[in-house]
XYZ file of C-alpha atoms in Angstrom:
441
model
C 42.520 -14.441 -21.740
C 38.939 -14.363 -21.282
C 37.838 -11.585 -18.834
C 35.442 -12.409 -16.289
C 31.898 -12.294 -17.309
C 32.561 -11.113 -20.907
C 30.531 -13.071 -23.244
C 29.308 -14.986 -20.394
C 25.233 -15.110 -20.479
C 24.766 -17.208 -17.487
C 24.593 -15.417 -14.048
C 27.793 -16.609 -11.707
C 27.593 -15.020 -8.252
C 29.035 -15.950 -4.995
C 26.634 -16.075 -2.188
C 28.609 -14.531 1.067
C 27.855 -12.774 4.124
C 24.403 -11.926 5.042
C 23.222 -13.446 1.855
C 24.869 -16.768 2.745
C 22.950 -16.464 5.830
C 19.610 -15.958 4.161
C 20.319 -18.626 1.799
C 21.142 -21.277 4.516
C 17.715 -20.270 6.170
C 15.936 -20.622 2.694
C 17.571 -24.045 2.189
C 16.395 -25.595 5.664
C 13.021 -24.453 5.148
C 12.755 -25.608 1.571
C 14.268 -28.937 2.569
C 11.550 -29.434 5.397
C 8.610 -28.647 3.115
C 10.021 -30.533 0.224
C 9.889 -33.877 1.937
C 7.042 -33.350 4.193
C 4.941 -35.460 1.908
C 7.009 -38.360 3.006
C 5.408 -37.959 6.689
C 2.054 -36.856 5.594
C 1.905 -40.109 3.091
C 3.208 -42.380 5.955
C 6.330 -43.314 4.000
C 8.495 -41.959 6.967
C 7.242 -42.174 10.593
C 7.512 -38.948 12.600
C 10.772 -40.160 14.400
C 12.496 -41.012 11.155
C 11.416 -38.062 9.363
C 13.016 -36.033 12.201
C 15.960 -38.190 12.116
C 16.388 -37.562 8.433
C 16.404 -33.914 8.944
C 18.667 -33.905 11.594
C 21.221 -35.898 9.612
C 20.782 -34.086 6.383
C 21.443 -30.666 8.100
C 24.303 -31.986 10.203
C 25.768 -33.222 6.901
C 25.385 -29.748 5.386
C 26.714 -27.958 8.407
C 30.065 -29.662 7.719
C 30.261 -27.698 4.470
C 29.304 -24.317 5.742
C 33.035 -23.200 5.363
C 32.665 -23.294 1.687
C 31.855 -20.280 -0.299
C 28.452 -20.952 -1.798
C 28.025 -19.740 -5.433
C 24.797 -19.304 -7.497
C 25.241 -20.420 -10.976
C 21.800 -19.279 -12.748
C 19.070 -20.216 -10.644
C 20.972 -22.966 -8.726
C 23.298 -22.510 -5.688
C 26.024 -24.983 -5.186
C 27.180 -25.446 -1.514
C 30.017 -27.884 -2.502
C 31.432 -29.210 -5.759
C 30.276 -32.534 -5.622
C 26.846 -31.671 -4.307
C 24.323 -30.812 -7.256
C 22.981 -27.113 -7.287
C 19.859 -26.350 -5.223
C 17.285 -26.767 -5.878
C 17.426 -29.286 -8.920
C 16.024 -32.377 -8.815
C 19.513 -33.843 -8.756
C 19.887 -32.018 -5.284
C 16.910 -33.737 -3.786
C 18.077 -37.197 -5.233
C 21.406 -36.641 -3.566
C 19.482 -35.558 -0.089
C 17.824 -38.825 -0.071
C 20.860 -40.816 1.054
C 19.759 -39.781 4.647
C 16.597 -41.467 4.408
C 18.264 -44.934 4.486
C 18.286 -46.326 8.056
C 18.593 -49.865 7.690
C 21.740 -50.476 5.395
C 24.833 -48.594 4.396
C 24.028 -44.905 3.407
C 23.873 -44.727 -0.561
C 26.736 -43.205 -2.421
C 25.886 -40.183 -4.480
C 28.913 -39.580 -6.425
C 30.737 -41.212 -9.416
C 33.412 -40.385 -11.478
C 33.609 -42.005 -14.996
C 36.241 -42.226 -17.559
C 34.680 -42.508 -20.823
C 37.810 -42.962 -22.826
C 41.527 -43.379 -22.251
C 42.270 -41.704 -25.495
C 44.128 -38.208 -24.857
C 46.840 -36.014 -26.556
C 48.268 -34.494 -23.769
C 51.042 -36.094 -21.492
C 50.568 -34.752 -17.922
C 53.082 -35.346 -15.539
C 50.569 -36.140 -13.010
C 48.457 -38.409 -14.646
C 46.905 -41.129 -12.555
C 45.861 -42.954 -15.704
C 49.361 -43.342 -16.958
C 49.729 -47.109 -16.634
C 46.007 -47.833 -17.417
C 46.768 -49.252 -20.762
C 43.975 -51.166 -22.533
C 40.786 -50.973 -24.966
C 38.069 -48.583 -24.114
C 35.024 -50.720 -22.558
C 31.870 -51.008 -24.917
C 29.758 -48.002 -24.419
C 26.947 -50.212 -23.977
C 28.431 -51.781 -21.191
C 29.152 -48.581 -19.597
C 25.637 -47.073 -20.118
C 24.323 -50.167 -18.403
C 26.453 -49.648 -15.364
C 25.500 -45.735 -15.328
C 21.619 -46.763 -15.374
C 22.558 -49.148 -12.460
C 24.343 -46.500 -10.690
C 21.498 -44.103 -10.873
C 19.098 -46.842 -9.544
C 21.639 -46.947 -6.637
C 21.116 -43.263 -5.708
C 24.316 -41.598 -7.584
C 23.103 -37.896 -8.222
C 26.233 -36.478 -9.495
C 28.333 -37.997 -12.524
C 31.885 -36.400 -13.081
C 32.505 -37.333 -16.706
C 36.268 -37.576 -17.873
C 38.751 -39.381 -19.999
C 41.597 -39.554 -21.342
C 39.922 -36.508 -22.800
C 35.937 -36.897 -23.432
C 35.736 -34.716 -26.546
C 38.127 -36.966 -28.437
C 35.389 -39.352 -28.268
C 32.521 -37.359 -28.552
C 29.905 -40.093 -29.891
C 30.784 -42.082 -26.614
C 30.461 -38.939 -24.375
C 27.013 -37.762 -25.919
C 25.569 -41.417 -25.593
C 26.742 -41.397 -22.111
C 25.463 -38.164 -21.199
C 22.310 -39.120 -22.656
C 21.647 -42.207 -20.809
C 21.659 -39.978 -17.440
C 18.224 -38.770 -16.374
C 17.213 -35.515 -14.519
C 17.814 -36.853 -11.282
C 21.504 -36.601 -11.602
C 24.024 -33.768 -12.178
C 26.544 -33.864 -15.029
C 29.966 -32.303 -15.283
C 32.856 -32.815 -17.658
C 36.421 -32.755 -17.309
C 38.545 -31.638 -20.106
C 41.809 -30.217 -21.363
C 39.710 -28.250 -23.858
C 41.022 -30.737 -26.661
C 37.805 -31.287 -29.064
C 35.823 -28.716 -27.315
C 33.351 -26.440 -29.722
C 30.258 -24.459 -29.085
C 28.238 -26.904 -31.145
C 29.211 -29.772 -28.898
C 28.655 -27.826 -25.727
C 25.064 -26.669 -26.868
C 24.204 -30.286 -27.715
C 25.558 -31.601 -24.358
C 23.508 -28.913 -22.522
C 20.376 -30.131 -23.651
C 21.289 -33.517 -22.354
C 22.071 -32.346 -18.939
C 25.737 -30.876 -18.827
C 25.811 -28.364 -16.299
C 29.586 -27.410 -16.341
C 33.265 -28.102 -17.761
C 36.105 -28.344 -15.635
C 39.593 -27.506 -17.099
C 43.169 -28.177 -15.857
C 44.804 -25.172 -14.628
C 47.867 -26.050 -12.720
C 49.668 -23.062 -13.314
C 49.316 -19.191 -14.118
C 52.019 -19.535 -16.504
C 51.256 -20.580 -20.144
C 54.975 -22.098 -20.400
C 54.659 -24.079 -17.289
C 51.357 -25.257 -18.222
C 52.804 -26.449 -21.690
C 55.463 -27.981 -19.877
C 53.515 -29.880 -17.110
C 50.795 -31.320 -19.714
C 53.214 -32.429 -22.283
C 52.047 -30.392 -24.977
C 53.255 -27.087 -26.555
C 49.576 -26.230 -27.444
C 48.072 -26.921 -23.730
C 47.648 -23.240 -22.965
C 46.225 -22.375 -26.490
C 43.683 -25.301 -26.190
C 42.658 -24.286 -22.688
C 41.849 -21.087 -23.714
C 39.906 -21.996 -26.736
C 37.981 -24.394 -24.532
C 37.083 -21.657 -22.108
C 36.165 -19.330 -24.845
C 33.842 -21.977 -26.200
C 32.351 -22.414 -22.864
C 31.297 -19.064 -22.336
C 29.938 -18.814 -25.959
C 27.746 -21.671 -25.208
C 26.693 -20.587 -21.806
C 28.461 -23.178 -20.188
C 29.681 -22.673 -16.507
C 33.481 -23.102 -16.242
C 35.529 -24.645 -13.291
C 39.164 -25.712 -12.817
C 41.064 -28.443 -11.315
C 44.555 -27.449 -9.953
C 47.179 -29.908 -9.046
C 49.572 -27.703 -6.803
C 53.051 -28.566 -5.321
C 53.916 -28.057 -1.749
C 55.962 -24.839 -2.916
C 52.810 -23.289 -4.726
C 51.317 -22.350 -1.489
C 54.340 -20.503 -0.355
C 55.618 -18.828 -3.433
C 52.501 -17.151 -4.598
C 51.739 -19.582 -7.429
C 48.439 -20.318 -5.579
C 47.495 -16.647 -5.769
C 48.391 -16.302 -9.207
C 46.412 -19.447 -10.174
C 43.416 -18.117 -8.200
C 43.566 -14.623 -9.887
C 43.809 -16.435 -13.343
C 40.586 -18.626 -12.550
C 38.889 -15.132 -11.749
C 39.913 -13.578 -15.059
C 38.869 -16.488 -17.057
C 35.592 -16.562 -15.134
C 35.663 -19.608 -13.341
C 32.883 -20.487 -10.627
C 34.909 -23.045 -8.808
C 38.225 -24.291 -8.476
C 39.099 -27.547 -7.153
C 42.608 -27.937 -5.390
C 44.118 -31.591 -6.008
C 47.108 -32.466 -3.478
C 49.550 -34.577 -5.782
C 49.147 -38.315 -5.271
C 51.426 -41.415 -5.542
C 49.623 -43.022 -8.374
C 49.868 -43.523 -12.004
C 52.551 -41.632 -13.408
C 53.883 -40.514 -9.736
C 53.226 -44.260 -8.356
C 56.945 -45.205 -8.827
C 58.559 -41.944 -8.127
C 56.275 -41.235 -5.185
C 55.362 -37.294 -4.382
C 56.571 -34.581 -2.219
C 55.675 -34.998 1.495
C 53.272 -32.514 2.751
C 53.701 -31.959 6.662
C 51.058 -31.126 9.175
C 52.044 -27.357 9.010
C 51.827 -27.422 5.221
C 48.429 -28.791 5.479
C 47.488 -26.090 7.703
C 49.106 -23.165 5.546
C 46.900 -24.949 2.861
C 43.730 -24.977 4.880
C 44.363 -21.210 5.823
C 44.702 -19.936 2.316
C 41.517 -21.884 1.384
C 39.482 -20.489 4.351
C 40.478 -16.915 3.440
C 39.397 -17.106 -0.061
C 36.326 -18.681 0.664
C 35.358 -16.573 3.462
C 37.366 -13.208 3.612
C 35.788 -10.026 2.365
C 38.863 -9.015 0.229
C 38.525 -12.369 -1.851
C 34.703 -12.000 -2.441
C 35.065 -11.738 -6.111
C 37.263 -15.111 -6.291
C 36.161 -18.198 -7.271
C 34.825 -20.642 -4.778
C 37.375 -23.267 -3.778
C 36.931 -27.029 -3.081
C 40.051 -28.535 -1.523
C 40.704 -32.300 -1.008
C 43.180 -31.598 1.664
C 39.784 -30.124 3.647
C 37.034 -32.430 2.423
C 38.995 -35.375 3.315
C 40.213 -34.142 6.731
C 39.231 -36.490 9.491
C 37.231 -33.539 11.030
C 35.190 -33.153 7.890
C 34.334 -36.243 5.817
C 37.650 -38.428 5.871
C 38.127 -40.511 2.865
C 35.021 -41.314 1.069
C 36.102 -43.657 -1.615
C 34.919 -47.258 -2.242
C 31.421 -46.030 -2.450
C 31.006 -44.307 0.863
C 30.161 -41.086 -1.114
C 32.228 -41.479 -4.135
C 34.020 -44.223 -6.606
C 35.749 -44.469 -10.161
C 34.475 -46.365 -13.356
C 37.682 -46.378 -15.577
C 37.882 -46.370 -19.304
C 38.510 -50.337 -19.446
C 35.611 -51.062 -17.159
C 37.450 -51.471 -13.835
C 35.431 -50.566 -10.694
C 37.900 -48.614 -8.245
C 37.472 -47.292 -4.778
C 38.876 -43.809 -6.267
C 40.762 -42.546 -9.294
C 44.045 -42.202 -7.382
C 44.055 -45.709 -5.972
C 45.020 -48.131 -8.323
C 42.974 -51.084 -7.481
C 40.197 -52.938 -8.810
C 37.173 -54.802 -7.388
C 36.227 -56.212 -10.671
C 35.518 -55.473 -14.359
C 32.311 -54.742 -15.916
C 33.154 -56.763 -19.123
C 33.668 -59.805 -16.788
C 30.887 -59.393 -14.254
C 27.724 -57.574 -13.615
C 28.105 -53.804 -12.145
C 26.116 -54.515 -9.037
C 28.024 -57.352 -8.070
C 31.412 -55.559 -8.409
C 29.884 -52.497 -6.660
C 28.459 -54.822 -3.580
C 31.799 -56.239 -3.253
C 33.667 -52.818 -2.973
C 31.080 -51.480 -0.600
C 31.253 -54.246 1.679
C 35.082 -53.880 1.864
C 34.462 -50.178 2.556
C 31.478 -50.762 5.138
C 32.742 -48.712 7.735
C 34.292 -45.063 6.270
C 37.944 -44.819 7.576
C 40.191 -41.362 8.144
C 42.887 -42.864 6.266
C 44.031 -41.519 2.789
C 44.484 -44.912 1.146
C 45.827 -43.780 -1.910
C 48.874 -42.254 0.044
C 49.314 -44.709 2.645
C 49.055 -48.029 0.498
C 50.802 -46.639 -2.769
C 53.893 -48.501 -1.659
C 51.902 -51.716 -1.413
C 50.315 -51.396 -4.869
C 53.961 -50.707 -6.530
C 55.103 -53.641 -4.786
C 52.336 -56.122 -6.087
C 52.729 -54.113 -9.438
C 56.242 -55.286 -9.762
C 56.561 -58.520 -8.034
C 53.948 -59.607 -10.569
C 55.233 -57.925 -13.868
C 51.974 -56.389 -14.398
C 51.434 -54.712 -17.534
C 49.084 -51.937 -16.550
C 47.042 -50.760 -13.649
C 44.885 -50.894 -11.865
C 45.742 -54.044 -10.325
C 43.056 -56.885 -11.369
C 40.601 -57.976 -8.488
C 42.875 -61.048 -7.570
C 46.065 -58.998 -7.201
C 44.080 -56.117 -5.464
C 43.099 -58.464 -2.582
C 46.778 -58.412 -1.534
C 46.668 -54.782 -0.942
C 43.038 -54.353 0.726
C 42.631 -57.709 2.426
C 44.353 -56.803 5.822
C 44.796 -52.984 5.418
C 44.451 -50.520 8.446
C 41.905 -47.755 7.282
C 42.180 -45.739 10.549
C 39.538 -44.693 12.827
C 36.055 -44.624 11.822
C 35.176 -40.992 10.453
C 33.356 -39.071 13.270
C 30.670 -37.727 10.733
C 29.431 -41.109 10.107
C 29.496 -42.134 13.695
C 27.287 -39.259 14.230
C 24.855 -39.602 11.493
C 24.300 -43.217 12.197
C 23.624 -42.451 15.849
C 20.879 -40.147 16.440
C 21.512 -39.520 20.066
C 24.749 -37.986 18.833
C 23.258 -35.390 16.644
C 22.628 -31.893 18.528
């Protein structure tokens, strides 16, 4: 076990209580003056400058329930929002300056390789067989993403450190206008590699922590060494002064039997700054078997626990939690897949709405990234409340089996059978409000 803070040079401190109120005031003042030249130089009219500020502040109000965390000199207000006051943070804010087109997407998840020596029970890439795309094509796509406004890159695998040269090349292609996080099991991580990647803009590493019990983690991840590899990866991050965060895919019963509390305590002891709680998804390895159902009462239970850990004084020293169940709630952001505010590029070059929805809008080996991206964004023109990865998993499975497909995601032609007439639910409230200036208070 790596005790919190021991050997960790970078300061990690939660921003709570009155300090959170003061920080929120500082944030608003800084935003006002940072973008004031846009008004003074005539790039924005008075009306549009005012509208930009109202849009941005309304968006930030939707995440005030989060526990803010200061990592070094930057404060995170959300997992996928770059730290304030970094250049990447202000890049992300610029999306609200777009008035005559769909708001830009600011988050991209990229799988740099399918290589992995673990066999996780929940792996959404289990059926994603095929050769890794040329790193040159991937770098070219990433450059296009930044030009389109992406300010947060979450790089994963497989396991990225198993193809370190590809990982380093990809990180090196991302300029300072965007933030970089890497997902890893810890396999292939070393202090030297982490220090080199820090020089290329790495902000943090997110490990998998699906239980506080080593034997369960080994079994769930399909490796007798999973826990030991995790511990070594965390040790290397602390030694290299790289912040640590965790992904936790938790079952329904984990929120009732004490397992969630154990995971949070272990994350605290490991010196984590953030924990992302992921609801099981019917994709990849679980596409055929499906997942256990979370009732409305179960979802309320998760929200209650997350709210307590993020806001109650007794949990002040615990890591901040980002829970998909809350972020994707219709009253917060709803589903932001398809380039509304996030999308996925897999290791084979398929452009997908998100990692959990096993459909593709095209492959960068066959088409230019921008053409594929625009096609996907046109399909997701209006943000919806529906969790597509759950509602349409049976449709994906039906097409997959009927066509005797060898791997996922479905190609762009077969994917059309899934999305051509789908119902994405009611348009998400937050985007209705943002795009209608009279609705913002």
